Coordinates of N, CA and C in Angstrom, one line a residue:
Chain E
X1 N -7.2 3.7 -3.7 CA -5.7 3.3 -5.0 C -6.1 2.1 -5.1
X2 N -6.2 1.4 -6.3 CA -5.7 0.1 -6.0 C -4.0 0.2 -6.8
X3 N -3.5 -1.1 -6.0 CA -2.2 -0.8 -6.4 C -2.3 -1.5 -7.5
X4 N -1.6 -2.9 -7.7 CA -0.8 -3.3 -8.9 C -1.8 -4.8 -9.2
X5 N -2.5 -4.6 -9.9 CA -3.1 -5.8 -10.2 C -2.9 -6.8 -11.4
X6 N -2.8 -7.9 -11.5 CA -2.4 -8.8 -12.0 C -3.8 -10.1 -12.5
X7 N -3.9 -10.1 -13.9 CA -4.7 -11.3 -14.2 C -4.2 -12.1 -15.0
X8 N -4.9 -13.7 -15.2 CA -5.5 -14.6 -14.3 C -4.7 -14.7 -13.1
X9 N -5.2 -14.4 -11.5 CA -4.4 -15.4 -10.7 C -4.1 -16.7 -11.0
X10 N -4.5 -17.6 -11.4 CA -4.1 -18.8 -11.8 C -4.8 -19.7 -13.6
X11 N -4.1 -20.0 -13.8 CA -4.2 -21.0 -15.1 C -3.3 -21.9 -15.3
X12 N -3.8 -23.3 -16.2 CA -2.8 -24.0 -16.7 C -2.9 -24.4 -17.6
X13 N -1.7 -24.3 -18.4 CA -1.0 -24.5 -19.9 C -1.0 -26.1 -20.5
X14 N -0.4 -26.1 -21.4 CA -0.6 -27.3 -22.0 C 1.0 -27.4 -23.0
X15 N 1.8 -28.3 -22.8 CA 3.2 -28.0 -23.2 C 2.8 -27.3 -24.3
X16 N 3.8 -26.1 -25.2 CA 3.5 -26.3 -26.7 C 3.0 -24.9 -27.0
X17 N 2.0 -24.4 -25.8 CA 0.8 -23.7 -25.6 C 1.7 -22.2 -25.7
X18 N 0.4 -21.5 -25.8 CA 1.2 -19.6 -25.4 C -0.1 -19.1 -24.0
X19 N 0.7 -18.3 -23.8 CA -0.1 -17.8 -22.8 C 0.3 -16.0 -22.8
X20 N -0.9 -15.3 -21.9 CA -0.5 -13.9 -22.0 C -1.0 -13.1 -20.5
X21 N -0.3 -13.0 -19.6 CA -0.7 -12.4 -18.7 C -0.8 -10.8 -18.5
X22 N -1.9 -10.5 -17.7 CA -1.7 -8.6 -17.4 C -1.4 -8.3 -16.2
X23 N -0.7 -7.0 -16.8 CA -0.5 -6.1 -15.0 C -1.2 -4.9 -15.7
X24 N -2.0 -4.5 -14.9 CA -1.9 -2.9 -14.5 C -1.7 -2.1 -13.6
X25 N -1.1 -1.1 -13.4 CA 0.1 -0.9 -12.4 C -0.4 0.1 -11.7
X26 N -0.2 0.7 -10.2 CA -0.1 1.4 -10.0 C -0.8 2.8 -10.5
X27 N -1.9 3.9 -9.3 CA -2.2 4.5 -10.5 C -0.8 5.6 -10.2
X28 N -0.8 5.8 -11.6 CA 0.6 7.1 -11.5 C 2.2 6.7 -11.9
X29 N 2.3 5.2 -11.8 CA 3.5 4.8 -12.3 C 3.0 4.4 -13.5
X30 N 4.4 4.5 -14.2 CA 4.3 4.2 -15.5 C 5.6 3.4 -16.3
X31 N 5.7 2.8 -14.5 CA 6.8 1.5 -15.9 C 6.4 0.4 -14.7
X32 N 7.0 -0.3 -15.7 CA 6.3 -1.8 -15.4 C 7.7 -3.2 -15.8
X33 N 7.6 -3.7 -14.5 CA 8.2 -4.8 -14.7 C 7.9 -6.1 -14.1
X34 N 8.9 -7.1 -14.7 CA 7.8 -8.7 -15.0 C 9.1 -9.3 -14.4
X35 N 8.6 -10.2 -13.3 CA 9.8 -11.0 -12.6 C 9.0 -12.5 -12.8
X36 N 10.0 -13.9 -13.1 CA 9.6 -15.3 -12.6 C 10.1 -16.2 -11.2
X37 N 9.2 -16.0 -10.9 CA 9.6 -16.8 -9.2 C 9.1 -18.2 -9.4
X38 N 9.9 -18.9 -9.8 CA 10.0 -20.6 -9.5 C 9.5 -20.9 -8.5
X39 N 10.0 -22.4 -7.5 CA 8.8 -23.0 -6.5 C 10.4 -23.0 -6.1
X40 N 9.5 -22.4 -4.7 CA 11.5 -22.0 -4.0 C 12.6 -21.5 -4.2
X41 N 12.5 -20.9 -5.3 CA 13.3 -19.2 -5.9 C 13.1 -17.9 -5.6
X42 N 13.9 -17.4 -5.6 CA 13.6 -15.9 -5.3 C 13.1 -15.7 -6.9
X43 N 12.5 -14.6 -7.1 CA 12.0 -14.0 -8.6 C 13.2 -13.2 -9.1
X44 N 13.2 -13.6 -10.8 CA 14.4 -13.0 -11.4 C 13.3 -12.2 -12.6
X45 N 14.3 -11.4 -12.6 CA 13.7 -10.3 -14.0 C 13.2 -10.4 -15.0
X46 N 12.9 -10.5 -15.8 CA 12.4 -10.8 -17.2 C 12.4 -9.8 -18.0
X47 N 11.6 -8.6 -17.9 CA 12.4 -7.2 -18.8 C 10.9 -6.1 -18.1
X48 N 11.7 -5.2 -18.5 CA 11.0 -4.0 -17.6 C 10.4 -3.3 -19.0
X49 N 9.3 -2.3 -19.1 CA 9.0 -1.3 -19.8 C 8.6 -0.3 -19.5
X50 N 8.7 0.6 -19.9 CA 8.2 2.5 -20.2 C 8.1 2.4 -21.3
X51 N 7.4 3.7 -21.6 CA 6.9 4.3 -23.2 C 6.8 3.8 -24.1
X52 N 6.6 2.4 -23.7 CA 5.8 0.8 -24.5 C 7.7 0.4 -25.0
X53 N 8.3 1.0 -24.5 CA 9.0 0.5 -24.7 C 10.2 -0.7 -24.3
X54 N 10.9 -2.0 -24.2 CA 11.9 -2.6 -23.4 C 12.8 -2.1 -23.4
X55 N 13.2 -1.6 -21.8 CA 14.4 -1.1 -21.7 C 15.1 -1.9 -21.0
X56 N 15.2 -2.8 -20.4 CA 16.0 -3.6 -19.7 C 15.6 -5.0 -19.8
X57 N 16.7 -6.0 -19.8 CA 15.9 -6.9 -20.3 C 17.5 -8.2 -19.0
X58 N 16.4 -9.4 -18.8 CA 17.2 -10.1 -18.0 C 17.2 -11.5 -18.8
X59 N 18.1 -12.8 -18.6 CA 19.0 -13.3 -19.1 C 17.1 -14.6 -19.3
X60 N 16.5 -14.1 -20.4 CA 14.9 -15.1 -20.0 C 14.7 -15.1 -22.4
X61 N 14.6 -16.0 -22.6 CA 14.7 -16.1 -24.3 C 14.1 -15.9 -24.9
X62 N 14.0 -15.7 -26.0 CA 13.3 -14.9 -26.9 C 11.6 -15.1 -26.9
X63 N 11.5 -16.7 -26.4 CA 9.7 -17.0 -26.1 C 8.8 -15.9 -24.9
X64 N 10.1 -15.5 -24.4 CA 9.6 -14.6 -23.1 C 9.2 -13.1 -23.9
X65 N 8.1 -12.5 -24.1 CA 7.6 -11.1 -24.6 C 7.0 -10.6 -23.7
X66 N 7.1 -8.9 -24.0 CA 6.2 -8.6 -23.5 C 5.2 -7.1 -24.7
X67 N 4.8 -6.6 -23.8 CA 4.0 -5.2 -24.5 C 3.7 -4.3 -23.4
X68 N 3.5 -2.5 -24.1 CA 2.8 -2.1 -22.6 C 2.1 -0.9 -23.5
X69 N 1.1 -0.6 -22.8 CA 0.2 0.0 -23.8 C 0.3 1.4 -23.4
X70 N -0.5 2.3 -24.6 CA -0.3 3.5 -23.5 C -1.3 4.2 -22.6
X71 N -1.7 3.4 -22.2 CA -2.4 3.4 -20.5 C -1.3 2.7 -19.0
X72 N 0.0 2.4 -19.8 CA 0.7 2.1 -18.9 C 0.5 0.9 -18.6
X73 N -0.2 -0.1 -18.6 CA -1.0 -1.6 -18.6 C 0.2 -2.2 -19.1
X74 N 0.1 -3.6 -18.9 CA 1.6 -4.4 -19.7 C 0.7 -5.8 -20.0
X75 N 2.0 -6.6 -20.7 CA 1.3 -7.7 -21.1 C 2.3 -8.3 -21.3
X76 N 2.7 -9.8 -20.5 CA 3.7 -10.6 -20.7 C 3.3 -12.2 -22.0
X77 N 4.0 -12.2 -22.9 CA 3.7 -13.3 -23.3 C 4.8 -14.3 -23.5
X78 N 4.0 -15.7 -23.5 CA 5.5 -16.7 -23.0 C 4.9 -17.4 -24.4
X79 N 5.6 -17.6 -25.6 CA 5.2 -19.2 -26.8 C 6.1 -20.5 -26.0
X80 N 5.7 -21.0 -26.9 CA 5.9 -22.5 -26.6 C 6.5 -23.1 -25.5
X81 N 5.5 -23.2 -24.7 CA 5.9 -23.3 -23.2 C 6.2 -25.0 -22.9
X82 N 7.0 -24.3 -21.6 CA 7.8 -25.8 -21.5 C 7.2 -26.1 -19.8
X83 N 8.0 -27.1 -19.6 CA 7.5 -27.3 -18.2 C 8.0 -26.3 -17.4
X84 N 9.1 -25.9 -17.6 CA 10.3 -25.4 -17.1 C 9.3 -24.0 -16.7
X85 N 8.9 -23.6 -17.0 CA 8.0 -22.1 -17.7 C 6.6 -22.2 -16.3
X86 N 6.8 -23.0 -15.8 CA 5.8 -23.2 -14.7 C 6.3 -22.5 -13.6
X87 N 5.4 -21.4 -12.9 CA 6.1 -20.5 -11.8 C 4.7 -19.0 -11.6
X88 N 5.7 -18.9 -10.3 CA 4.5 -17.3 -9.8 C 5.5 -15.7 -10.9
X89 N 4.3 -15.3 -12.1 CA 4.9 -14.4 -12.7 C 4.6 -13.0 -11.7
X90 N 5.2 -12.4 -11.6 CA 4.8 -10.9 -10.6 C 5.0 -9.8 -11.7
X91 N 4.2 -9.4 -11.5 CA 4.4 -7.7 -11.9 C 5.2 -6.8 -10.9
X92 N 5.4 -5.4 -11.3 CA 6.1 -4.6 -10.6 C 6.0 -3.3 -10.8
X93 N 5.7 -2.4 -10.6 CA 5.4 -0.9 -11.2 C 6.4 0.1 -9.9
X94 N 6.1 1.2 -10.7 CA 7.3 2.4 -10.4 C 7.2 3.6 -11.0
X95 N 7.5 4.7 -10.4 CA 7.7 5.3 -11.9 C 8.9 5.9 -11.7
X96 N 9.1 5.4 -13.2 CA 10.8 6.0 -13.4 C 11.6 6.6 -13.0
X97 N 11.1 8.3 -12.8 CA 11.7 9.2 -12.4 C 12.3 9.0 -10.6
X98 N 11.5 7.8 -9.8 CA 11.6 7.5 -8.5 C 13.1 7.0 -8.6
X99 N 13.3 7.3 -7.6 CA 14.8 6.8 -6.8 C 14.4 6.3 -5.7
X100 N 13.7 6.1 -4.8 CA 13.2 5.0 -3.5 C 13.0 3.8 -3.7
X101 N 13.2 2.7 -3.6 CA 13.1 1.2 -3.7 C 11.1 1.1 -2.9
X102 N 11.5 2.3 -2.1 CA 9.3 2.1 -1.8 C 8.3 2.1 -2.8
X103 N 8.6 3.3 -3.6 CA 8.4 3.3 -4.9 C 7.8 2.3 -5.8
X104 N 8.4 0.8 -6.1 CA 8.3 -0.2 -6.5 C 7.1 -1.4 -5.9
X105 N 5.8 -1.2 -6.0 CA 5.2 -2.2 -5.5 C 4.6 -3.0 -6.7
X106 N 4.6 -4.2 -6.0 CA 4.4 -5.9 -6.5 C 3.3 -6.3 -6.4
X107 N 2.6 -6.7 -7.9 CA 1.0 -8.0 -7.8 C 1.3 -8.8 -7.2
X108 N 0.1 -9.5 -6.9 CA 0.6 -10.4 -6.0 C 0.3 -12.5 -6.6
X109 N 0.7 -11.6 -8.5 CA 1.3 -12.7 -9.0 C -0.1 -13.5 -10.0
X110 N 0.9 -14.0 -11.0 CA -0.2 -14.8 -11.6 C 0.5 -16.2 -11.7
X111 N -0.2 -17.3 -11.2 CA 0.5 -18.6 -11.2 C 0.3 -19.3 -12.3
X112 N 1.1 -19.9 -13.1 CA 0.8 -20.7 -13.9 C 1.6 -21.8 -14.0
X113 N 1.4 -22.7 -14.2 CA 1.0 -23.8 -14.4 C 1.1 -24.7 -15.9
X114 N 2.5 -25.8 -16.1 CA 2.3 -25.9 -17.8 C 2.7 -27.2 -17.2
X115 N 1.5 -28.1 -18.2 CA 1.6 -29.6 -18.2 C 1.5 -30.2 -19.0
Chain N
X20 N 29.6 -9.5 -11.9 CA 28.1 -9.6 -12.0 C 27.6 -9.9 -10.5
X21 N 26.4 -8.9 -10.2 CA 25.6 -9.3 -9.2 C 24.9 -10.2 -8.2
X22 N 25.0 -10.4 -7.1 CA 24.4 -11.2 -6.6 C 24.2 -11.4 -5.0
X23 N 23.2 -12.3 -4.7 CA 22.5 -11.9 -3.5 C 22.7 -13.6 -3.1
X24 N 23.5 -13.6 -1.2 CA 23.2 -15.0 -1.0 C 22.4 -14.8 -0.1
X25 N 21.5 -15.9 0.2 CA 20.9 -16.1 1.7 C 21.3 -17.5 2.0
X26 N 22.4 -17.7 3.1 CA 22.9 -19.0 3.1 C 21.7 -19.7 3.7
X27 N 21.0 -19.1 4.8 CA 19.5 -20.3 5.5 C 18.4 -20.2 4.7
X28 N 18.2 -22.1 4.1 CA 17.2 -22.0 3.8 C 16.0 -21.8 4.3
X29 N 15.7 -22.7 6.0 CA 14.2 -22.4 6.5 C 14.9 -22.4 8.3
X30 N 14.4 -21.0 8.9 CA 14.7 -21.3 10.0 C 13.6 -20.8 10.6
X31 N 13.7 -22.0 11.8 CA 12.9 -21.6 12.9 C 12.7 -21.1 14.5
X32 N 11.8 -20.4 15.0 CA 12.1 -19.7 16.0 C 11.3 -20.1 16.9
X33 N 11.4 -19.3 18.5 CA 9.8 -19.3 18.8 C 9.5 -18.1 19.1
X34 N 8.0 -18.2 19.0 CA 7.7 -16.6 19.7 C 8.3 -16.3 20.7
X35 N 8.5 -14.4 20.1 CA 8.8 -14.5 21.3 C 10.3 -14.3 21.7
X36 N 11.2 -15.1 20.8 CA 12.2 -15.1 20.6 C 12.6 -14.0 19.4
X37 N 14.5 -13.5 19.8 CA 15.0 -12.6 18.8 C 14.9 -13.4 17.5
X38 N 14.8 -12.7 16.3 CA 15.3 -13.3 15.0 C 16.8 -12.7 14.1
X39 N 17.6 -13.7 13.2 CA 18.4 -12.7 12.7 C 18.5 -13.6 11.1
X40 N 18.1 -13.0 10.1 CA 18.1 -13.6 8.6 C 19.8 -13.1 8.5
X41 N 20.0 -14.2 8.0 CA 21.7 -13.4 6.8 C 21.5 -13.1 5.2
X42 N 22.1 -12.0 4.9 CA 22.0 -11.9 3.7 C 23.3 -10.8 3.1
X43 N 24.0 -11.7 2.2 CA 25.7 -11.9 2.0 C 25.1 -10.5 0.3
X44 N 25.8 -9.8 -0.5 CA 25.2 -9.7 -1.4 C 26.7 -9.3 -2.4
X45 N 27.4 -9.2 -3.4 CA 28.3 -9.4 -4.2 C 27.9 -8.1 -5.2
X46 N 28.7 -6.8 -5.0 CA 28.4 -6.2 -6.1 C 29.6 -4.9 -6.1
X47 N 30.4 -4.9 -7.2 CA 31.1 -3.4 -6.5 C 31.2 -2.7 -6.3
X48 N 30.3 -1.8 -6.5 CA 29.8 -0.3 -5.6 C 28.9 0.1 -4.4
X49 N 28.9 0.4 -3.8 CA 27.8 0.4 -2.6 C 26.2 0.4 -3.0
X50 N 25.8 -0.8 -2.8 CA 24.5 -1.2 -4.0 C 23.2 -0.5 -3.5
X51 N 22.3 -0.5 -4.1 CA 20.7 -0.5 -3.1 C 20.3 -1.9 -2.7
X52 N 19.8 -2.1 -1.3 CA 19.7 -2.9 -0.2 C 18.4 -3.8 0.3
X53 N 17.6 -4.1 -0.3 CA 16.0 -4.3 0.5 C 15.9 -5.9 0.7
X54 N 14.6 -5.7 1.9 CA 14.7 -6.9 2.5 C 13.0 -7.0 2.0
X55 N 12.7 -7.9 1.4 CA 11.1 -8.5 1.2 C 10.3 -9.4 1.8
X56 N 9.3 -9.4 2.2 CA 8.3 -10.4 3.1 C 7.2 -11.1 1.5
X57 N 7.3 -12.7 1.8 CA 6.3 -12.6 1.1 C 5.9 -13.8 1.9
X58 N 4.0 -13.6 2.1 CA 3.3 -14.6 2.1 C 2.8 -15.1 1.5
X59 N 2.5 -17.0 2.3 CA 1.9 -18.0 1.5 C 0.8 -17.8 0.0
X60 N 0.8 -17.4 -1.1 CA 0.1 -17.0 -1.9 C -0.3 -15.8 -2.8
X61 N 1.4 -14.8 -1.8 CA 0.6 -14.0 -1.9 C 2.0 -12.6 -2.9
X62 N 2.2 -11.4 -2.7 CA 3.2 -10.9 -3.3 C 4.2 -10.2 -2.6
X63 N 4.8 -9.4 -3.0 CA 6.6 -9.2 -2.1 C 6.5 -7.4 -1.4
X64 N 6.2 -7.7 -0.1 CA 5.9 -6.7 0.7 C 7.1 -6.1 1.2
X65 N 7.7 -4.5 1.0 CA 8.9 -4.2 1.4 C 8.9 -4.2 2.7
X66 N 10.3 -5.0 3.3 CA 10.3 -3.8 4.7 C 11.0 -3.0 4.8
X67 N 11.9 -3.1 4.3 CA 13.2 -1.6 4.3 C 14.0 -1.6 3.2
X68 N 14.7 -0.6 3.1 CA 16.0 -0.4 2.5 C 17.0 0.5 2.7
X69 N 17.9 0.5 2.3 CA 19.4 1.2 2.3 C 19.8 1.6 1.3
X70 N 19.9 2.5 0.7 CA 21.1 3.6 -0.2 C 22.0 4.4 0.6
X71 N 21.8 4.7 1.4 CA 23.4 5.1 2.1 C 22.6 5.6 3.1
X72 N 23.7 6.5 4.3 CA 23.4 7.1 5.3 C 23.7 6.6 6.4
X73 N 22.9 6.3 7.3 CA 22.9 5.4 8.3 C 22.8 3.7 8.0
X74 N 23.7 3.2 8.7 CA 24.0 1.6 8.3 C 22.8 0.8 8.9
X75 N 22.2 1.8 10.4 CA 20.8 0.6 10.5 C 19.7 1.7 9.8
X76 N 18.9 0.3 9.5 CA 17.8 1.2 9.1 C 16.3 0.3 9.6
X77 N 15.5 0.9 9.5 CA 14.5 0.5 10.5 C 13.5 0.8 9.6
X78 N 12.6 -0.7 9.5 CA 11.4 -0.9 8.5 C 10.3 -0.7 9.2
X79 N 9.5 -1.4 8.8 CA 8.1 -1.7 9.4 C 7.9 -3.2 10.0
X80 N 6.9 -3.2 10.6 CA 6.9 -4.2 11.8 C 7.7 -4.6 12.3
X81 N 8.1 -3.5 12.9 CA 9.3 -3.7 13.2 C 10.5 -4.7 13.7
X82 N 10.9 -4.5 12.4 CA 12.6 -4.9 11.4 C 13.2 -3.9 11.4
X83 N 14.2 -4.6 11.2 CA 15.5 -3.7 10.8 C 16.5 -4.3 10.2
X84 N 17.5 -3.5 9.8 CA 18.7 -4.3 8.8 C 19.5 -3.4 9.6
X85 N 21.4 -4.1 9.1 CA 22.2 -3.1 9.3 C 23.5 -3.9 8.0
X86 N 23.6 -2.8 7.6 CA 24.7 -2.3 6.0 C 26.0 -2.4 6.7
X87 N 26.5 -3.7 6.7 CA 28.0 -3.5 6.8 C 28.9 -3.7 5.6
X88 N 29.4 -2.8 5.1 CA 30.2 -3.2 4.1 C 31.4 -3.5 3.8
X89 N 32.1 -4.0 5.3 CA 33.4 -4.9 4.9 C 33.2 -6.2 5.4
X90 N 31.6 -6.3 5.6 CA 31.3 -8.0 4.8 C 30.7 -8.2 4.0
X91 N 29.9 -7.4 3.0 CA 29.0 -7.2 2.3 C 27.7 -7.9 2.5
X92 N 27.6 -7.4 3.9 CA 26.2 -8.2 4.8 C 24.8 -6.9 4.6
X93 N 23.8 -7.4 4.7 CA 22.7 -6.7 4.9 C 21.9 -7.5 5.9
X94 N 22.0 -8.0 6.9 CA 21.6 -8.7 8.1 C 19.9 -7.8 8.5
X95 N 19.0 -9.1 8.4 CA 17.6 -8.4 8.9 C 17.4 -8.8 10.3
X96 N 17.1 -8.2 11.1 CA 16.7 -8.6 12.2 C 15.4 -7.9 13.2
X97 N 14.7 -9.0 14.0 CA 14.0 -8.2 15.2 C 13.9 -9.2 16.2
X98 N 13.9 -8.0 17.0 CA 13.8 -8.4 18.3 C 12.9 -9.5 19.2
X99 N 11.9 -9.4 18.7 CA 10.7 -10.7 19.3 C 10.0 -10.9 18.0
X100 N 9.7 -12.0 17.8 CA 9.1 -12.2 16.8 C 7.4 -12.2 17.3
X101 N 6.9 -13.1 16.1 CA 5.0 -13.2 16.5 C 4.7 -13.9 15.7
X102 N 4.2 -15.1 15.5 CA 3.3 -16.4 15.4 C 3.0 -15.5 13.9
X103 N 2.7 -14.1 13.5 CA 2.1 -13.6 11.9 C 3.8 -13.4 11.4
X104 N 5.1 -13.7 11.9 CA 6.0 -13.0 11.0 C 6.4 -14.5 10.1
X105 N 5.4 -15.5 10.3 CA 6.0 -17.0 9.3 C 5.7 -16.6 7.8
X106 N 6.5 -16.6 7.6 CA 6.5 -16.3 5.8 C 7.8 -16.1 5.2
X107 N 8.0 -16.1 3.8 CA 9.3 -16.2 3.5 C 10.5 -14.6 3.0
X108 N 11.3 -14.5 3.5 CA 12.0 -13.3 3.3 C 12.8 -13.3 2.1
X109 N 13.2 -12.0 1.7 CA 14.2 -12.1 0.7 C 14.9 -10.6 0.3
X110 N 16.0 -11.0 0.1 CA 16.7 -10.0 0.5 C 17.3 -9.4 -1.2
X111 N 17.3 -8.4 -1.4 CA 17.5 -8.2 -2.9 C 18.0 -6.9 -2.7
X112 N 19.0 -6.7 -4.2 CA 20.1 -5.4 -4.9 C 19.3 -5.2 -5.4
X113 N 19.4 -3.7 -5.7 CA 19.6 -3.0 -7.1 C 20.7 -2.2 -7.7
X114 N 21.4 -3.0 -8.2 CA 22.4 -1.9 -9.0 C 22.5 -0.9 -9.3
X115 N 21.5 0.0 -9.9 CA 21.3 1.7 -10.2 C 20.8 2.1 -9.2
X116 N 20.4 3.2 -9.8 CA 20.2 4.6 -8.4 C 18.9 5.1 -8.7
X117 N 18.5 4.8 -9.8 CA 16.7 4.5 -10.0 C 15.9 3.4 -9.8
X118 N 14.6 3.9 -9.2 CA 13.9 2.4 -8.6 C 13.9 1.8 -10.0
X119 N 14.1 1.6 -10.9 CA 13.4 0.9 -12.5 C 14.5 0.3 -12.4
X120 N 15.5 1.0 -12.2 CA 16.6 -0.8 -12.2 C 16.3 -2.1 -11.9
X121 N 16.8 -2.9 -12.3 CA 16.0 -4.5 -12.5 C 16.7 -4.6 -10.7
X122 N 15.5 -5.6 -9.9 CA 16.1 -6.1 -8.1 C 16.9 -7.4 -8.6
X123 N 17.8 -8.1 -8.1 CA 18.0 -9.0 -7.6 C 18.5 -9.8 -6.5
X124 N 16.9 -10.6 -6.6 CA 16.5 -11.3 -5.4 C 17.6 -12.7 -5.1
X125 N 17.6 -12.6 -3.4 CA 18.2 -14.1 -2.8 C 17.3 -15.0 -3.2
X126 N 17.5 -16.3 -2.8 CA 16.8 -17.5 -2.9 C 15.9 -17.3 -1.9
X127 N 16.1 -16.5 -1.1 CA 14.5 -16.3 -0.2 C 15.7 -17.6 1.6
X128 N 14.5 -16.8 2.2 CA 15.0 -17.7 3.6 C 13.2 -18.4 4.1
X129 N 12.9 -19.2 4.3 CA 11.7 -19.3 5.1 C 12.0 -19.3 6.7
X130 N 10.9 -18.4 7.0 CA 11.0 -18.8 8.8 C 9.5 -19.0 9.3
X131 N 10.0 -19.9 10.0 CA 8.7 -20.6 10.6 C 8.4 -20.6 11.9
X132 N 7.5 -20.1 12.9 CA 8.0 -19.9 14.3 C 7.0 -21.1 14.8
X133 N 7.5 -21.0 15.8 CA 7.5 -22.7 16.7 C 6.6 -22.1 18.3
X134 N 5.2 -22.2 18.4 CA 4.4 -21.7 19.9 C 5.2 -21.3 20.6

């Protein structure tokens, strides 16, 4: 049983460009959350998707947007990239009905470098 | 607003020595508390969690943590560390009952092991 898978693992973009990161949740999970982890910091919550809708959002600008597909996979899009967007982007999946922390699974992340 | 503080940025302990990583949280009600570990280039792995009940919780890899409401703390301990424990450790809080609630992470403590 595959866990949470993310792609690509590493990518380099230029300031002003747009990027799309992808996440496939663990089998049986229908909720996907995205986190940004800057170097030397803890992950910060970006937003969460359930039933193809954004359910919660952290303190991130509208340049950060997402999408969830009927198969529960998700994309994170970042427009007009800034140098400060360089970070590890983590995807986490969980079943919405779950109420235990151990049902939250994290992927290994996508490293984004903006130059 | 909820927050998590990990006062120690970097700790070095000798292999076989005991370990305690500090964590303080700020939240009005009883939060859901977690400790995660992140090895270099890896995603996050849940070590243990506290939701309610016994304030001393056991986790994987021989770790334990104690919830102290009066001190708003949730310190992580291990009686004897192994070289493989070298990693980044994150304390986290989830304000909601459901695992779908966003997780707020501390800034992390980097653990180094002295041979």
